[in-house]
Amino acid sequence: MARMNLLQALNSALDTAMAADERVICFGEDVGQFGGVFRATSHLRDRYGNERCFNTPLVEQGIIGFANGLAAAGFRAVAEIQFADYIFPAFDQIVNETAKFRYRSGNEFNVGGLTIRSPYGGGISGGHYHSQSPEAYFCHTPGLKVVVPSTPENAKGLLLASIRDPDPVLFFEPKRLYRAAVGDVPEEDYTAELGRAEVLREGGDVTVLAWGAQVEVVTRAAEMAAEKGIDCEVIDLRTLLPWDVETVTRSVLKTGRLVINHEAPRTAGFGAELSATVQERCFLYLESPICRVTGLDTPFPLAHEREYMPDHLKTLAAIEQTVNF
Amino acid sequence: MYAPSSVDAPRIHTPDFITESALTIPIYGMLGEDGRPYEGADPSGVAKEIVLAMHDAAVFTRLLDERMVAAQRQGRLSFYLTATGEEAATVGSAAGLEPDDMILPQYREQGALRYRGFTAAQFMDQLFATEDDLGKGRQMPVHYGSRALSYMTVSSPLATQIPQAAGYAYGQKLAGEGRCSICYFGEGAASEGDFHAALNMAAVIRCPVIFFCRNNGYAISTPVSEQYAGDGVAARGVGYGVRSIRVDGNDFLAVYLATQEARRQAVSEGVPVLIEAMTYRLGAHSTSDDPSGYRSRKEEEAWQRFDPIARIRAFMEAQGWWDAERDEALRQGYRDEILAAMKTAEAKPAPSLARLIEDVYAAPPWNLTEQYEALREQVRANPDAYPKTAGRIE
């Protein structure tokens, strides 16, 4: 075990993956010698050479197009998009190419070796274009997997699993936690299963569901609720596509209540999908309406970031409302 | 050091702009329109068996296109897209490669696929979306693909394959097996952002890829005069630091030799190369298009004179390698084979219902499995509404 922040854990995952398999190739803007603007790829070029860890020109559609081709050639391409806000020039490559590569060819070709890493989310005074949480766009695309870690320990395991997964993965990294989240991380090679949620705290009154940086927020709200005598079950979804319906519904069948928290705007956010499916499966067991605590339906703000965020206080209020419905 | 050219460049002291026509790229050609080699052009570097094989694949492609357009008109096929007039560009370039170099097509390169050995039955299985289609009946007609023939499955979005070719070629370079990729696209697709992304990346990252532009004069109805203002596509390569050549795309020998040389440079030096083949789309864009709305018959007739197949045939006859009798035998044989293969494919069943959820992922997740179970019950309960699959649910 070593104490690592989330960035160091990601760096350890990349290092581990590259050491174990020479087909793992890391690239993106400023990823080479500089080690990425957040330093997730620090030292990798020195260790594995410029052929396996390199800078690309500043062109997101090119990076993902190139990555699709490299993955189709049998490599484990790990492409970095510097901010999730800038992933949209590559939307066509991801949605029309990455996601459909295996299907459209009848499995003659696939890009299962592809992992797209990208920092997402607010809380860093990043305004419109360094704060967005675009996961829902991609969760609407069959053929992709979407993974969001929440701690240094699961970040390493989930990234290693994503790189080795037979399907292409979008790996959204909560940049607010890059240096803020510190924990014990195994130094050895390990993976965390994709498609599995984690129950972080067991409770009988209400299920509280989140992913990424919001896991910390809802955990705090759950602790505050406990002081008021409310017993929350907290679930970290970890993989959004395909998501762990079994763990979530088992919990809601027990508690009869669900609060979903995400940073992205509410309308057509991934919370809507979760809410709909849980309602379909748990209807007769629900004691109150499923409640969403989310960002507002505005572009991500700057001066009003604190007001916009679905913070612990809003979450606590939602928990109380749900329990007292 | 950054931008050395800006440090070492000579200085001028009047604001003289380089004009847009400063670079005028010549056209590399071997055969004149009558099929005779130009003076100074030496065709001896192209072996007889290569010429015959190129001609063979081109004739097959021409006849396949004719037959399938007719089939579409008869209502037997939903859609088709001919390569008529562009056979030298696609077949000639495929002939200039090694068989396991990767081809990333746009969608009008059936000639290259045929040169690699795709059979009449394989074409028909894809066109009619039968249970034997390698693509499992998932894409519109002409979206061919074959791993065995190193021919990446066609996807409809334009230009997406161009940066992919750079990435694929980079992988080939890392693998160190002396392979390269070729990527086909039209002059219209070269307006897409992916084209520019790809050329720049391939040059900077040094990828052994041949960018092959079929400049056929039209993007559906839009002529090149409304597509670009500069000297075509080849001039752009120079700007990106990609060595570039413009060839007569209706000249099998020139296309073959240019591609062979491009391949040699790409593989031995690990760099990208751009070929712009000047050709003409003699047919419509697709069976959904009618060119009479945007170009004259006179223009089309003028280009008929440059028909690549007539030209290579004249060359072959002048060499004593070909005659009318052999030509008719070849054509009749292919007509019969194509018709028989079409009839066979038309009688084949569609892929079974289970294929619907396969290959979205390596293994179907819970949501797909659930949706499939529900669909299967729906089909079982309403067999008349789903005749393609109702009789053979797994």
Short mmCIF file of C-alpha atoms in Angstrom, two decimals, chain A residues 25 51 54 57 59 61-63 65-66 68-70 72-73 75 92-93 97 101-109 142-145 166-167 241-243 245 281, chain B residues 102 134-136 138-139 146-147 151-153 155 157 160 163-164 166-168 170-171 174 193-194 197 200-201 204-205 207 356 358-362 365-366 370:
data_model
loop_
_atom_site.label_atom_id
_atom_site.label_comp_id
_atom_site.label_asym_id
_atom_site.label_seq_id
_atom_site.Cartn_x
_atom_site.Cartn_y
_atom_site.Cartn_z
CA ILE A 25 0.04 3.24 -25.91
CA GLU A 51 6.81 5.62 -29.36
CA PHE A 54 3.60 10.92 -26.98
CA PRO A 57 -1.29 17.87 -32.37
CA VAL A 59 -7.07 18.10 -32.57
CA GLN A 61 -11.29 14.51 -33.56
CA GLY A 62 -7.89 13.46 -34.83
CA ILE A 63 -6.83 12.02 -31.49
CA GLY A 65 -9.83 8.93 -34.97
CA PHE A 66 -6.19 7.92 -34.61
CA ASN A 68 -9.80 4.10 -33.19
CA GLY A 69 -7.37 3.04 -35.89
CA LEU A 70 -4.66 2.07 -33.43
CA ALA A 72 -8.44 -1.62 -34.54
CA ALA A 73 -4.85 -2.69 -35.23
CA PHE A 75 -3.29 -2.06 -29.60
CA ASP A 92 -18.58 11.76 -34.34
CA GLN A 93 -15.56 9.49 -33.97
CA GLU A 97 -17.12 5.00 -35.10
CA PHE A 101 -16.99 -0.58 -34.88
CA ARG A 102 -17.60 -4.15 -33.75
CA TYR A 103 -21.30 -4.18 -34.53
CA ARG A 104 -21.19 -2.74 -38.01
CA SER A 105 -18.45 -5.10 -39.13
CA GLY A 106 -20.10 -8.22 -37.74
CA ASN A 107 -17.09 -8.51 -35.41
CA GLU A 108 -14.64 -8.59 -38.32
CA PHE A 109 -13.02 -5.57 -36.61
CA PRO A 142 -24.86 1.53 -27.32
CA GLY A 143 -21.39 0.07 -27.76
CA LEU A 144 -19.62 2.32 -25.26
CA LYS A 145 -18.83 1.70 -21.63
CA PRO A 166 -12.69 -6.03 -24.55
CA ASP A 167 -14.94 -3.01 -25.22
CA LEU A 241 -22.87 2.07 -18.86
CA PRO A 242 -23.75 -0.70 -18.36
CA TRP A 243 -24.88 0.15 -14.83
CA VAL A 245 -29.19 -2.48 -11.89
CA ARG A 281 -38.72 -2.37 -11.16
CA MET B 102 -4.74 -2.61 -44.63
CA LEU B 134 -19.72 -11.06 -42.91
CA GLY B 135 -21.35 -7.91 -41.54
CA LYS B 136 -24.35 -9.94 -40.27
CA ARG B 138 -26.34 -4.76 -40.26
CA GLN B 139 -25.44 -2.17 -42.86
CA SER B 146 -13.33 -8.50 -44.55
CA ARG B 147 -10.62 -9.14 -42.02
CA TYR B 151 -10.38 -4.54 -45.93
CA MET B 152 -11.82 -2.46 -43.11
CA THR B 153 -15.61 -2.44 -43.04
CA SER B 155 -18.90 3.16 -42.57
CA PRO B 157 -19.79 8.93 -42.20
CA THR B 160 -13.79 9.27 -40.35
CA PRO B 163 -7.44 9.61 -39.05
CA GLN B 164 -8.17 5.96 -38.32
CA ALA B 166 -3.09 7.11 -39.51
CA GLY B 167 -3.62 5.26 -36.22
CA TYR B 168 -3.79 1.86 -37.88
CA TYR B 170 1.13 3.73 -36.61
CA GLY B 171 0.25 0.36 -35.10
CA LEU B 174 5.12 -0.37 -34.03
CA GLY B 193 -12.18 18.23 -40.56
CA ASP B 194 -11.07 14.62 -40.18
CA ALA B 197 -6.67 16.24 -38.66
CA ASN B 200 -1.36 16.69 -39.88
CA MET B 201 -1.24 13.88 -37.33
CA VAL B 204 3.84 14.78 -37.24
CA ILE B 205 3.62 11.29 -35.72
CA CYS B 207 2.65 7.03 -39.86
CA LEU B 356 -29.50 -8.25 -33.43
CA GLU B 358 -24.54 -9.56 -30.73
CA ASP B 359 -21.37 -7.50 -31.17
CA VAL B 360 -22.73 -4.33 -29.57
CA TYR B 361 -20.27 -5.41 -26.88
CA ALA B 362 -17.97 -8.41 -26.69
CA PRO B 365 -24.94 -6.76 -20.88
CA TRP B 366 -28.14 -7.22 -18.86
CA GLU B 370 -33.57 -8.37 -21.30
#
